[in-house]
């Protein structure tokens, strides 16, 4: 009887060890999978951001060439049209990866972002005109970009909100009023001279 009880105990111990080992292995596998897909989503979102930013940079330069205000350097329209088509193709390719790997909230935000960028492209191509409309299009681009970054950070488990640069930077206060107004206008021409702008990105002098 004692031998039988010992045998039963050994069997139960072996079964429990197997079950616990299997559960631990499954948990490790799940963690590895989560890390793998998090890294893939991070890459997909980053590449998408870079592709969209390139479109905006080209479109802003072309808009500048058409007489619309912006801090970007003017881009010759013929060259810009070719570069814009290439950049749009790159964005489309990265968009497919976002569709494949992104969560629904981030996909929705990404779609809204590139739809806002379409407006900038239409101004760049001369389909849309007018400084007021251009300014609104830039505002909508910035708002949709912030929404995308917020959704992507949430999906990736990054804590906190996307941070905008503080305004004004300390060095701006050291300038005389004329220089200060010139700098503000160069950074964001939508801001009337002498009026402090809303929060701007860290790379504001070179992008919308």
PDB file of C-alpha atoms in Angstrom:
ATOM      1  CA  UNK A   1       0.000   0.000   0.000  1.00  0.00           C
ATOM      2  CA  UNK A   2       2.800   2.394   0.822  1.00  0.00           C
ATOM      3  CA  UNK A   3       4.456   1.581  -2.489  1.00  0.00           C
ATOM      4  CA  UNK A   4       1.199   2.291  -4.308  1.00  0.00           C
ATOM      5  CA  UNK A   5       0.788   5.635  -2.542  1.00  0.00           C
ATOM      6  CA  UNK A   6       4.378   6.531  -3.400  1.00  0.00           C
ATOM      7  CA  UNK A   7       3.740   5.614  -7.035  1.00  0.00           C
ATOM      8  CA  UNK A   8       0.593   7.750  -7.136  1.00  0.00           C
ATOM      9  CA  UNK A   9       2.498  10.654  -5.610  1.00  0.00           C
ATOM     10  CA  UNK A  10       5.271  10.303  -8.168  1.00  0.00           C
ATOM     11  CA  UNK A  11       2.762  10.258 -11.022  1.00  0.00           C
ATOM     12  CA  UNK A  12       0.915  13.291  -9.691  1.00  0.00           C
ATOM     13  CA  UNK A  13       4.208  15.130  -9.203  1.00  0.00           C
ATOM     14  CA  UNK A  14       5.298  14.318 -12.743  1.00  0.00           C
ATOM     15  CA  UNK A  15       1.962  15.473 -14.172  1.00  0.00           C
ATOM     16  CA  UNK A  16       2.066  18.733 -12.214  1.00  0.00           C
ATOM     17  CA  UNK A  17       5.656  19.360 -13.256  1.00  0.00           C
ATOM     18  CA  UNK A  18       4.686  18.790 -16.873  1.00  0.00           C
ATOM     19  CA  UNK A  19       1.651  21.091 -16.626  1.00  0.00           C
ATOM     20  CA  UNK A  20       3.596  23.850 -14.886  1.00  0.00           C
ATOM     21  CA  UNK A  21       6.459  23.512 -17.310  1.00  0.00           C
ATOM     22  CA  UNK A  22       4.058  23.711 -20.263  1.00  0.00           C
ATOM     23  CA  UNK A  23       2.359  26.780 -18.818  1.00  0.00           C
ATOM     24  CA  UNK A  24       5.718  28.448 -18.237  1.00  0.00           C
ATOM     25  CA  UNK A  25       6.873  27.642 -21.755  1.00  0.00           C
ATOM     26  CA  UNK A  26       3.645  28.999 -23.198  1.00  0.00           C
ATOM     27  CA  UNK A  27       4.001  32.201 -21.167  1.00  0.00           C
ATOM     28  CA  UNK A  28       7.571  32.633 -22.396  1.00  0.00           C
ATOM     29  CA  UNK A  29       6.441  32.039 -25.974  1.00  0.00           C
ATOM     30  CA  UNK A  30       3.671  34.610 -25.582  1.00  0.00           C
ATOM     31  CA  UNK A  31       6.111  37.181 -24.180  1.00  0.00           C
ATOM     32  CA  UNK A  32       8.496  36.553 -27.069  1.00  0.00           C
ATOM     33  CA  UNK A  33       5.658  36.983 -29.542  1.00  0.00           C
ATOM     34  CA  UNK A  34       4.565  40.231 -27.908  1.00  0.00           C
ATOM     35  CA  UNK A  35       8.092  41.619 -28.066  1.00  0.00           C
ATOM     36  CA  UNK A  36       8.380  40.550 -31.685  1.00  0.00           C
ATOM     37  CA  UNK A  37       5.141  42.226 -32.765  1.00  0.00           C
ATOM     38  CA  UNK A  38       5.814  45.351 -30.697  1.00  0.00           C
ATOM     39  CA  UNK A  39       9.143  45.736 -32.513  1.00  0.00           C
ATOM     40  CA  UNK A  40       7.445  45.182 -35.870  1.00  0.00           C
ATOM     41  CA  UNK A  41       4.756  47.770 -35.113  1.00  0.00           C
ATOM     42  CA  UNK A  42       7.341  50.277 -33.923  1.00  0.00           C
ATOM     43  CA  UNK A  43       9.215  49.864 -37.208  1.00  0.00           C
ATOM     44  CA  UNK A  44       6.010  50.133 -39.246  1.00  0.00           C
ATOM     45  CA  UNK A  45       4.855  53.290 -37.457  1.00  0.00           C
ATOM     46  CA  UNK A  46       8.299  54.917 -37.657  1.00  0.00           C
ATOM     47  CA  UNK A  47       8.680  54.235 -41.376  1.00  0.00           C
ATOM     48  CA  UNK A  48       5.182  55.553 -41.994  1.00  0.00           C
ATOM     49  CA  UNK A  49       5.956  58.775 -40.106  1.00  0.00           C
ATOM     50  CA  UNK A  50       9.139  59.332 -42.118  1.00  0.00           C
ATOM     51  CA  UNK A  51       7.295  58.744 -45.401  1.00  0.00           C
ATOM     52  CA  UNK A  52       4.515  61.181 -44.508  1.00  0.00           C
ATOM     53  CA  UNK A  53       6.999  63.784 -43.312  1.00  0.00           C
ATOM     54  CA  UNK A  54       8.815  63.629 -46.656  1.00  0.00           C
ATOM     55  CA  UNK A  55       5.558  64.309 -48.512  1.00  0.00           C
ATOM     56  CA  UNK A  56       4.841  67.286 -46.280  1.00  0.00           C
ATOM     57  CA  UNK A  57       8.339  68.691 -46.746  1.00  0.00           C
ATOM     58  CA  UNK A  58       8.064  68.516 -50.544  1.00  0.00           C
ATOM     59  CA  UNK A  59       4.496  69.831 -50.593  1.00  0.00           C
ATOM     60  CA  UNK A  60       5.417  72.766 -48.338  1.00  0.00           C
ATOM     61  CA  UNK A  61       8.336  73.660 -50.607  1.00  0.00           C
ATOM     62  CA  UNK A  62       6.119  73.556 -53.680  1.00  0.00           C
ATOM     63  CA  UNK A  63       3.480  75.640 -51.923  1.00  0.00           C
ATOM     64  CA  UNK A  64       6.193  78.171 -51.083  1.00  0.00           C
ATOM     65  CA  UNK A  65       7.106  78.265 -54.772  1.00  0.00           C
ATOM     66  CA  UNK A  66       3.462  79.065 -55.530  1.00  0.00           C
ATOM     67  CA  UNK A  67       3.578  82.072 -53.214  1.00  0.00           C
ATOM     68  CA  UNK A  68       2.096  80.546 -50.066  1.00  0.00           C
ATOM     69  CA  UNK A  69       3.815  81.367 -46.781  1.00  0.00           C
ATOM     70  CA  UNK A  70       5.941  78.718 -45.156  1.00  0.00           C
ATOM     71  CA  UNK A  71       9.332  78.387 -43.513  1.00  0.00           C
ATOM     72  CA  UNK A  72      10.467  75.681 -45.974  1.00  0.00           C
ATOM     73  CA  UNK A  73      12.698  76.563 -48.891  1.00  0.00           C
ATOM     74  CA  UNK A  74      10.842  76.835 -52.207  1.00  0.00           C
ATOM     75  CA  UNK A  75      11.023  73.694 -54.351  1.00  0.00           C
ATOM     76  CA  UNK A  76      10.907  74.093 -58.166  1.00  0.00           C
ATOM     77  CA  UNK A  77       7.494  72.856 -59.233  1.00  0.00           C
ATOM     78  CA  UNK A  78       8.670  70.500 -61.962  1.00  0.00           C
ATOM     79  CA  UNK A  79      11.161  68.797 -59.672  1.00  0.00           C
ATOM     80  CA  UNK A  80       8.717  68.826 -56.785  1.00  0.00           C
ATOM     81  CA  UNK A  81       6.008  67.103 -58.833  1.00  0.00           C
ATOM     82  CA  UNK A  82       8.339  64.187 -59.544  1.00  0.00           C
ATOM     83  CA  UNK A  83       9.544  63.974 -55.949  1.00  0.00           C
ATOM     84  CA  UNK A  84       5.993  64.205 -54.628  1.00  0.00           C
ATOM     85  CA  UNK A  85       4.912  61.244 -56.759  1.00  0.00           C
ATOM     86  CA  UNK A  86       7.869  59.206 -55.512  1.00  0.00           C
ATOM     87  CA  UNK A  87       7.179  60.133 -51.891  1.00  0.00           C
ATOM     88  CA  UNK A  88       3.497  59.249 -52.252  1.00  0.00           C
ATOM     89  CA  UNK A  89       4.497  55.821 -53.534  1.00  0.00           C
ATOM     90  CA  UNK A  90       6.747  55.312 -50.512  1.00  0.00           C
ATOM     91  CA  UNK A  91       3.951  56.338 -48.164  1.00  0.00           C
ATOM     92  CA  UNK A  92       1.575  53.888 -49.833  1.00  0.00           C
ATOM     93  CA  UNK A  93       4.065  51.065 -49.318  1.00  0.00           C
ATOM     94  CA  UNK A  94       4.542  51.853 -45.630  1.00  0.00           C
ATOM     95  CA  UNK A  95       0.783  52.259 -45.208  1.00  0.00           C
ATOM     96  CA  UNK A  96       0.266  48.616 -46.170  1.00  0.00           C
ATOM     97  CA  UNK A  97       2.465  47.534 -43.254  1.00  0.00           C
ATOM     98  CA  UNK A  98       0.529  49.777 -40.874  1.00  0.00           C
ATOM     99  CA  UNK A  99      -2.693  48.172 -42.112  1.00  0.00           C
ATOM    100  CA  UNK A 100      -1.233  44.721 -41.520  1.00  0.00           C
ATOM    101  CA  UNK A 101       0.216  45.280 -38.046  1.00  0.00           C
ATOM    102  CA  UNK A 102      -1.499  48.318 -36.544  1.00  0.00           C
ATOM    103  CA  UNK A 103      -4.349  48.273 -34.083  1.00  0.00           C
ATOM    104  CA  UNK A 104      -7.716  49.727 -35.226  1.00  0.00           C
ATOM    105  CA  UNK A 105      -7.302  53.055 -33.377  1.00  0.00           C
ATOM    106  CA  UNK A 106      -3.864  53.710 -34.847  1.00  0.00           C
ATOM    107  CA  UNK A 107      -4.966  52.710 -38.353  1.00  0.00           C
ATOM    108  CA  UNK A 108      -7.891  55.137 -38.109  1.00  0.00           C
ATOM    109  CA  UNK A 109      -5.577  57.926 -36.914  1.00  0.00           C
ATOM    110  CA  UNK A 110      -3.032  57.161 -39.651  1.00  0.00           C
ATOM    111  CA  UNK A 111      -5.735  57.310 -42.318  1.00  0.00           C
ATOM    112  CA  UNK A 112      -6.966  60.668 -40.990  1.00  0.00           C
ATOM    113  CA  UNK A 113      -3.371  61.930 -41.016  1.00  0.00           C
ATOM    114  CA  UNK A 114      -2.648  61.118 -44.629  1.00  0.00           C
ATOM    115  CA  UNK A 115      -6.068  62.432 -45.652  1.00  0.00           C
ATOM    116  CA  UNK A 116      -5.074  65.733 -44.035  1.00  0.00           C
ATOM    117  CA  UNK A 117      -1.786  65.594 -45.944  1.00  0.00           C
ATOM    118  CA  UNK A 118      -3.739  65.273 -49.194  1.00  0.00           C
ATOM    119  CA  UNK A 119      -4.860  68.861 -48.671  1.00  0.00           C
ATOM    120  CA  UNK A 120      -1.244  69.997 -48.576  1.00  0.00           C
ATOM    121  CA  UNK A 121      -0.560  68.056 -51.764  1.00  0.00           C
ATOM    122  CA  UNK A 122      -3.512  69.746 -53.493  1.00  0.00           C
ATOM    123  CA  UNK A 123      -2.099  73.155 -52.573  1.00  0.00           C
ATOM    124  CA  UNK A 124       1.330  72.029 -53.780  1.00  0.00           C
ATOM    125  CA  UNK A 125      -0.139  71.013 -57.151  1.00  0.00           C
ATOM    126  CA  UNK A 126      -2.122  74.251 -57.463  1.00  0.00           C
ATOM    127  CA  UNK A 127      -5.504  72.504 -57.252  1.00  0.00           C
ATOM    128  CA  UNK A 128      -6.286  74.404 -54.056  1.00  0.00           C
ATOM    129  CA  UNK A 129      -5.217  78.027 -53.544  1.00  0.00           C
ATOM    130  CA  UNK A 130      -5.351  80.783 -50.945  1.00  0.00           C
ATOM    131  CA  UNK A 131      -3.275  81.561 -47.869  1.00  0.00           C
ATOM    132  CA  UNK A 132      -6.197  81.213 -45.450  1.00  0.00           C
ATOM    133  CA  UNK A 133      -7.040  77.735 -46.699  1.00  0.00           C
ATOM    134  CA  UNK A 134      -3.373  76.778 -46.624  1.00  0.00           C
ATOM    135  CA  UNK A 135      -3.124  77.854 -42.993  1.00  0.00           C
ATOM    136  CA  UNK A 136      -6.179  75.781 -42.055  1.00  0.00           C
ATOM    137  CA  UNK A 137      -4.748  72.797 -43.923  1.00  0.00           C
ATOM    138  CA  UNK A 138      -1.517  73.085 -41.912  1.00  0.00           C
ATOM    139  CA  UNK A 139      -3.487  73.244 -38.673  1.00  0.00           C
ATOM    140  CA  UNK A 140      -5.460  70.125 -39.609  1.00  0.00           C
ATOM    141  CA  UNK A 141      -2.240  68.358 -40.565  1.00  0.00           C
ATOM    142  CA  UNK A 142      -0.707  69.119 -37.168  1.00  0.00           C
ATOM    143  CA  UNK A 143      -3.825  68.037 -35.275  1.00  0.00           C
ATOM    144  CA  UNK A 144      -4.088  64.741 -37.145  1.00  0.00           C
ATOM    145  CA  UNK A 145      -0.368  64.090 -36.702  1.00  0.00           C
ATOM    146  CA  UNK A 146      -0.693  64.540 -32.936  1.00  0.00           C
ATOM    147  CA  UNK A 147      -3.669  62.162 -32.914  1.00  0.00           C
ATOM    148  CA  UNK A 148      -1.633  59.544 -34.783  1.00  0.00           C
ATOM    149  CA  UNK A 149       1.313  59.801 -32.403  1.00  0.00           C
ATOM    150  CA  UNK A 150      -1.038  59.553 -29.439  1.00  0.00           C
ATOM    151  CA  UNK A 151      -2.664  56.386 -30.822  1.00  0.00           C
ATOM    152  CA  UNK A 152       0.659  54.815 -31.796  1.00  0.00           C
ATOM    153  CA  UNK A 153       2.193  55.489 -28.378  1.00  0.00           C
ATOM    154  CA  UNK A 154      -0.835  53.939 -26.697  1.00  0.00           C
ATOM    155  CA  UNK A 155      -0.614  50.841 -28.903  1.00  0.00           C
ATOM    156  CA  UNK A 156       3.099  50.456 -28.162  1.00  0.00           C
ATOM    157  CA  UNK A 157       2.581  50.939 -24.430  1.00  0.00           C
ATOM    158  CA  UNK A 158       4.575  54.176 -24.298  1.00  0.00           C
ATOM    159  CA  UNK A 159       3.340  56.178 -21.277  1.00  0.00           C
ATOM    160  CA  UNK A 160       2.336  59.817 -21.441  1.00  0.00           C
ATOM    161  CA  UNK A 161       1.175  62.176 -24.148  1.00  0.00           C
ATOM    162  CA  UNK A 162       3.186  63.382 -27.173  1.00  0.00           C
ATOM    163  CA  UNK A 163       5.062  66.444 -25.963  1.00  0.00           C
ATOM    164  CA  UNK A 164       5.263  69.698 -27.871  1.00  0.00           C
ATOM    165  CA  UNK A 165       8.217  72.020 -27.473  1.00  0.00           C
ATOM    166  CA  UNK A 166       7.804  74.799 -24.943  1.00  0.00           C
ATOM    167  CA  UNK A 167       7.355  78.297 -26.341  1.00  0.00           C
ATOM    168  CA  UNK A 168       9.131  80.627 -26.319  1.00  0.00           C
ATOM    169  CA  UNK A 169      12.666  79.204 -26.090  1.00  0.00           C
ATOM    170  CA  UNK A 170      14.895  81.179 -23.679  1.00  0.00           C
ATOM    171  CA  UNK A 171      17.114  82.648 -26.406  1.00  0.00           C
ATOM    172  CA  UNK A 172      14.122  84.279 -28.136  1.00  0.00           C
ATOM    173  CA  UNK A 173      13.584  86.545 -25.153  1.00  0.00           C
ATOM    174  CA  UNK A 174      17.083  87.991 -25.585  1.00  0.00           C
ATOM    175  CA  UNK A 175      16.307  89.368 -29.050  1.00  0.00           C
ATOM    176  CA  UNK A 176      15.042  92.844 -29.742  1.00  0.00           C
ATOM    177  CA  UNK A 177      11.366  93.091 -30.833  1.00  0.00           C
ATOM    178  CA  UNK A 178      12.153  93.378 -34.544  1.00  0.00           C
ATOM    179  CA  UNK A 179      14.385  90.303 -34.520  1.00  0.00           C
ATOM    180  CA  UNK A 180      11.899  88.395 -32.401  1.00  0.00           C
ATOM    181  CA  UNK A 181       9.057  89.106 -34.826  1.00  0.00           C
ATOM    182  CA  UNK A 182      11.222  88.056 -37.763  1.00  0.00           C
ATOM    183  CA  UNK A 183      12.117  84.749 -36.076  1.00  0.00           C
ATOM    184  CA  UNK A 184       8.502  84.011 -35.145  1.00  0.00           C
ATOM    185  CA  UNK A 185       7.362  84.666 -38.700  1.00  0.00           C
ATOM    186  CA  UNK A 186      10.118  82.441 -40.093  1.00  0.00           C
ATOM    187  CA  UNK A 187       9.185  79.578 -37.771  1.00  0.00           C
ATOM    188  CA  UNK A 188       5.449  79.733 -38.398  1.00  0.00           C
ATOM    189  CA  UNK A 189       4.186  82.397 -40.823  1.00  0.00           C
ATOM    190  CA  UNK A 190       0.606  81.851 -39.647  1.00  0.00           C
ATOM    191  CA  UNK A 191       1.478  83.709 -36.441  1.00  0.00           C
ATOM    192  CA  UNK A 192       1.032  87.513 -36.662  1.00  0.00           C
ATOM    193  CA  UNK A 193       4.124  89.479 -35.616  1.00  0.00           C
ATOM    194  CA  UNK A 194       4.447  90.041 -31.893  1.00  0.00           C
ATOM    195  CA  UNK A 195       1.937  87.346 -30.949  1.00  0.00           C
ATOM    196  CA  UNK A 196       3.268  84.237 -29.161  1.00  0.00           C
ATOM    197  CA  UNK A 197       2.478  81.112 -31.189  1.00  0.00           C
ATOM    198  CA  UNK A 198       0.974  77.913 -29.914  1.00  0.00           C
ATOM    199  CA  UNK A 199       3.325  75.083 -29.036  1.00  0.00           C
ATOM    200  CA  UNK A 200       5.559  74.103 -31.923  1.00  0.00           C
ATOM    201  CA  UNK A 201       7.577  71.003 -32.682  1.00  0.00           C
ATOM    202  CA  UNK A 202      11.264  70.879 -31.852  1.00  0.00           C
ATOM    203  CA  UNK A 203      12.107  70.944 -35.569  1.00  0.00           C
ATOM    204  CA  UNK A 204       9.711  73.796 -36.319  1.00  0.00           C
ATOM    205  CA  UNK A 205      12.148  75.891 -38.392  1.00  0.00           C
ATOM    206  CA  UNK A 206      12.435  73.141 -41.000  1.00  0.00           C
ATOM    207  CA  UNK A 207       9.032  71.523 -41.081  1.00  0.00           C
ATOM    208  CA  UNK A 208       5.398  72.546 -40.960  1.00  0.00           C
TER     209      UNK A 208
END
